[in-house]
Rosetta silent file (secondary structure, phi, psi, omega in degrees, C-alpha in Angstrom):
SEQUENCE: MRAVRVLLLCGLGILAAAGCDSGTPPPAVHTVTVTPSSPAQPGVAPSSAPPSSGAMRVFDSRAMASAVTRLLTTDYKMADVGPVSCPDRQPVADGSHFQCTVDIAGTTKHVPITVTGADGKYKVDPPR
SCORE:     score description
SCORE:     0.000 S_00000001
   1 L     0.000  -49.353 -179.907   10.900   22.753    2.771 S_00000001
   2 H   -64.335  -36.543 -179.752   12.427   26.103    3.619 S_00000001
   3 H   -63.546  -37.785  179.167   15.770   24.407    4.322 S_00000001
   4 H   -63.758  -42.975  179.167   15.773   22.879    0.817 S_00000001
   5 H   -63.917  -42.193 -179.631   15.213   26.313   -0.727 S_00000001
   6 H   -62.832  -44.935  179.242   17.962   27.872    1.405 S_00000001
   7 H   -63.032  -41.298  178.925   20.422   25.134    0.447 S_00000001
   8 H   -62.443  -45.735 -179.988   19.512   25.491   -3.222 S_00000001
   9 H   -66.175  -39.264  177.464   19.995   29.253   -3.122 S_00000001
  10 H   -63.007  -42.680  179.742   23.285   28.936   -1.199 S_00000001
  11 H   -62.160  -42.451  178.007   24.584   26.415   -3.732 S_00000001
  12 H   -65.630  -37.639  178.190   23.715   28.712   -6.622 S_00000001
  13 H   -64.284  -40.819  179.570   25.362   31.626   -4.814 S_00000001
  14 H   -65.286  -43.366  178.719   28.570   29.663   -4.279 S_00000001
  15 H   -62.712  -41.457  179.714   28.696   28.636   -7.950 S_00000001
  16 H   -65.700  -41.153 -179.786   28.167   32.217   -9.084 S_00000001
  17 H   -67.442  -29.999 -178.482   30.837   33.504   -6.687 S_00000001
  18 L   -81.254   -3.863  178.563   33.297   30.876   -7.898 S_00000001
  19 L    83.970   18.464  179.946   32.931   32.068  -11.476 S_00000001
  20 L   -91.193   11.660 -177.856   31.140   28.937  -12.653 S_00000001
  21 L   -73.929  127.701 -178.210   28.278   30.970  -14.040 S_00000001
  22 L  -100.533   30.370 -177.942   27.644   30.068  -17.670 S_00000001
  23 L   109.704 -114.907  179.759   25.604   33.176  -18.448 S_00000001
  24 L   -87.108  122.632  179.484   21.961   32.907  -17.562 S_00000001
  25 L   -69.817  148.913  177.857   21.373   30.482  -14.686 S_00000001
  26 L   -66.338  151.033  179.438   18.671   27.881  -15.224 S_00000001
  27 L   -62.986  147.054  179.280   15.394   28.648  -13.483 S_00000001
  28 L   -66.447  146.449  176.441   15.075   27.190  -10.009 S_00000001
  29 L  -112.260  131.257 -176.182   13.056   24.012   -9.663 S_00000001
  30 E  -109.093  140.425  176.993   10.907   23.688   -6.587 S_00000001
  31 E  -108.372  130.392 -179.964    9.837   20.497   -4.881 S_00000001
  32 E  -120.556  143.039 -174.812    6.504   20.426   -3.109 S_00000001
  33 E  -109.269  136.708  172.700    5.367   17.544   -0.913 S_00000001
  34 E   -89.291  128.094  177.559    1.988   15.836   -0.734 S_00000001
  35 L  -127.785   95.403 -173.292    1.100   14.884    2.823 S_00000001
  36 L   -60.390  -30.447 -173.553   -2.217   13.018    2.863 S_00000001
  37 L   -94.050   -1.618 -178.809   -2.659   12.971    6.634 S_00000001
  38 L  -114.142  154.704  178.191   -1.918   16.632    7.382 S_00000001
  39 L   -68.340  161.731 -179.683   -3.970   19.766    6.672 S_00000001
  40 L   -62.443  137.135  176.276   -2.990   22.050    3.814 S_00000001
  41 E  -147.684  167.127 -176.143   -0.074   24.336    4.608 S_00000001
  42 L   -53.548  127.980  177.561    2.320   26.332    2.463 S_00000001
  43 L    79.840    4.751 -178.652    4.058   24.063   -0.023 S_00000001
  44 E  -126.462  128.302  178.647    1.998   21.016    0.937 S_00000001
  45 E  -120.278  127.839 -178.120   -0.905   19.632   -1.070 S_00000001
  46 L   -73.393  148.243  174.204   -3.057   16.810    0.292 S_00000001
  47 E   -82.343  152.476 -178.840   -3.665   13.645   -1.718 S_00000001
  48 L   -90.213   -2.798  177.715   -7.278   12.739   -2.399 S_00000001
  49 L  -105.711  139.849  178.412   -6.808    9.042   -1.559 S_00000001
  50 L   -63.210  139.918 -175.362   -6.593    7.832    2.040 S_00000001
  51 L   -65.743  -25.590 -175.912   -3.020    6.801    2.926 S_00000001
  52 L   -94.208   -5.807 -177.833   -4.049    3.464    4.408 S_00000001
  53 L   -78.596  161.337  176.860   -6.324    2.330    1.585 S_00000001
  54 L   -81.478   -5.783 -178.714   -5.254   -0.094   -1.111 S_00000001
  55 L   -70.360  153.800  177.578   -6.427    2.418   -3.722 S_00000001
  56 L   -66.791  134.223  176.496   -3.937    4.259   -5.871 S_00000001
  57 L   -76.686  140.933  177.551   -3.022    7.661   -4.392 S_00000001
  58 E  -132.085  157.613  177.344   -3.722   10.664   -6.595 S_00000001
  59 E   -77.967  145.662  172.899   -2.958   14.362   -6.319 S_00000001
  60 L   -81.281  111.928 -173.041   -5.688   16.789   -5.304 S_00000001
  61 H   -63.586  -34.986  179.850   -5.871   19.026   -8.402 S_00000001
  62 H   -71.252  -40.226  178.395   -7.216   22.055   -6.496 S_00000001
  63 H   -66.520  -38.745  178.985   -4.535   21.840   -3.801 S_00000001
  64 H   -67.012  -41.959  178.525   -1.849   21.434   -6.481 S_00000001
  65 H   -59.581  -40.212  177.939   -3.198   24.433   -8.437 S_00000001
  66 H   -64.462  -43.562  179.202   -3.019   26.488   -5.246 S_00000001
  67 H   -65.070  -40.373  179.124    0.564   25.351   -4.574 S_00000001
  68 H   -65.109  -42.739  177.396    1.594   26.114   -8.186 S_00000001
  69 H   -57.948  -46.493 -179.371    0.035   29.595   -7.952 S_00000001
  70 H   -61.733  -44.128  179.821    1.949   30.245   -4.727 S_00000001
  71 H   -64.619  -41.160 -178.989    5.255   29.044   -6.240 S_00000001
  72 H   -65.112  -41.069 -177.226    4.837   31.148   -9.399 S_00000001
  73 H   -82.096  -39.467 -174.936    4.071   34.336   -7.490 S_00000001
  74 H   -87.202  -52.578 -174.556    6.296   33.887   -4.436 S_00000001
  75 H   -85.368  -43.682  179.677    9.310   31.867   -5.574 S_00000001
  76 L   -85.194   -8.156  176.840    9.437   32.623   -9.308 S_00000001
  77 L    56.685   40.499  179.759    8.362   36.256   -8.663 S_00000001
  78 L   -88.289  141.185  177.164    5.951   36.273  -11.613 S_00000001
  79 L  -101.841  163.277  176.815    3.412   39.065  -11.978 S_00000001
  80 L    58.232   37.019  177.431   -0.074   38.869  -13.507 S_00000001
  81 E   -80.265  120.102  179.239   -0.533   35.192  -12.596 S_00000001
  82 E   -96.818 -154.227 -177.687   -4.135   34.262  -13.307 S_00000001
  83 E   -61.016  140.721  174.567   -6.036   31.048  -12.750 S_00000001
  84 E  -111.339  137.352  178.060   -4.080   27.784  -12.579 S_00000001
  85 E  -129.283  125.975  178.304   -5.702   24.521  -13.623 S_00000001
  86 L  -116.137  146.903 -177.978   -4.190   21.090  -12.951 S_00000001
  87 L   -66.886  147.281  179.186   -5.559   17.806  -14.297 S_00000001
  88 L   -74.374  151.725  168.390   -7.668   15.636  -11.992 S_00000001
  89 L    55.165   41.764  174.686   -6.606   12.295  -10.543 S_00000001
  90 L   -77.998  129.847 -175.594   -2.920   12.338  -11.502 S_00000001
  91 E   -68.156  144.968  173.031   -1.228    9.329   -9.842 S_00000001
  92 L   -85.095   83.477 -176.222    1.341    9.752   -7.097 S_00000001
  93 L  -136.290  125.078 -178.392    3.870    7.628   -9.001 S_00000001
  94 L   -52.854  130.024  175.893    7.602    8.282   -9.244 S_00000001
  95 L    90.570   -8.253  179.859    8.600    9.542  -12.685 S_00000001
  96 L   -75.062  152.269 -176.851    5.148   10.487  -13.950 S_00000001
  97 E  -128.611  146.568  170.343    4.761   13.802  -15.784 S_00000001
  98 E  -160.884  176.189 -177.633    1.833   16.092  -16.463 S_00000001
  99 E  -129.966  142.092  168.354    1.154   19.785  -16.980 S_00000001
 100 E   -98.602  158.212  174.784   -0.914   22.421  -15.276 S_00000001
 101 E  -113.506  149.426 -179.144   -2.066   25.430  -17.284 S_00000001
 102 E  -143.561  145.893  173.518   -1.847   29.027  -16.128 S_00000001
 103 E   -96.563  117.215  177.715   -2.909   32.383  -17.486 S_00000001
 104 E  -119.940  112.395  179.729   -0.002   34.824  -17.248 S_00000001
 105 L    52.314   40.470  177.003   -0.789   38.348  -18.394 S_00000001
 106 L    85.412    0.921  179.952   -3.506   37.030  -20.723 S_00000001
 107 E  -114.137  131.018  178.024   -1.378   34.264  -22.272 S_00000001
 108 E   -78.161  126.611  178.816   -1.972   30.572  -21.572 S_00000001
 109 E  -123.688  160.656  177.272    1.219   28.813  -20.484 S_00000001
 110 E  -109.558  135.675  179.542    1.968   25.220  -19.443 S_00000001
 111 E  -111.348  107.846 -179.833    3.659   24.409  -16.129 S_00000001
 112 E   -69.064  134.454  177.051    5.476   21.041  -16.271 S_00000001
 113 E  -119.926  130.477  176.895    5.090   18.863  -13.176 S_00000001
 114 E  -124.259  122.287  178.002    7.378   15.862  -12.557 S_00000001
 115 E   -77.194  127.982 -173.445    6.634   13.441   -9.719 S_00000001
 116 L  -110.469   12.675  176.902    9.928   12.683   -7.958 S_00000001
 117 L   177.398  159.171  178.559    8.906    9.902   -5.597 S_00000001
 118 L   -73.149   -8.346  179.781    6.139    7.595   -4.479 S_00000001
 119 L   -85.819   -0.520  175.266    5.902    9.711   -1.311 S_00000001
 120 L   100.989    7.652  176.862    4.223   12.557   -3.246 S_00000001
 121 E   -77.421  143.820  176.590    7.118   14.911   -3.964 S_00000001
 122 E  -147.881  151.947  178.932    6.986   16.732   -7.267 S_00000001
 123 E   -98.399  139.675  176.865    8.963   19.369   -9.157 S_00000001
 124 E  -113.393  109.976  178.884    7.311   22.480  -10.533 S_00000001
 125 L   -87.734  162.416  179.025    9.200   23.881  -13.517 S_00000001
 126 L   -62.530  153.143  178.718    8.760   27.427  -14.849 S_00000001
 127 L   -61.527  149.700  177.716    5.889   27.999  -17.307 S_00000001
 128 L  -124.510    0.000    0.000    6.535   27.447  -21.009 S_00000001
């Protein structure tokens, strides 16, 4: 996880140094991984379905809300981040989209989430 962030930051640094900067760089997109069989750790949110069951795997909304809060405050360097709420029972399915809501300085914003694989990876975009 840390290696992905370092590579992303290095790539952006190289582009900026090469003069390929088109003004304001797009906000960084972070990928967080769901690991159903491991305990919660930074950047990892457990799935609420057992990995060996035939049931559809879903994201744990509380673990995802915690991960989104951490990304907004730590990686996006946002201040005044209030409660984050993510919808329950979102499927771990490549290409699915949903939004979490967050209170930032008293204003409700939406945080787009895009699932990027059946293994539980998802992108967290900046609030809108």
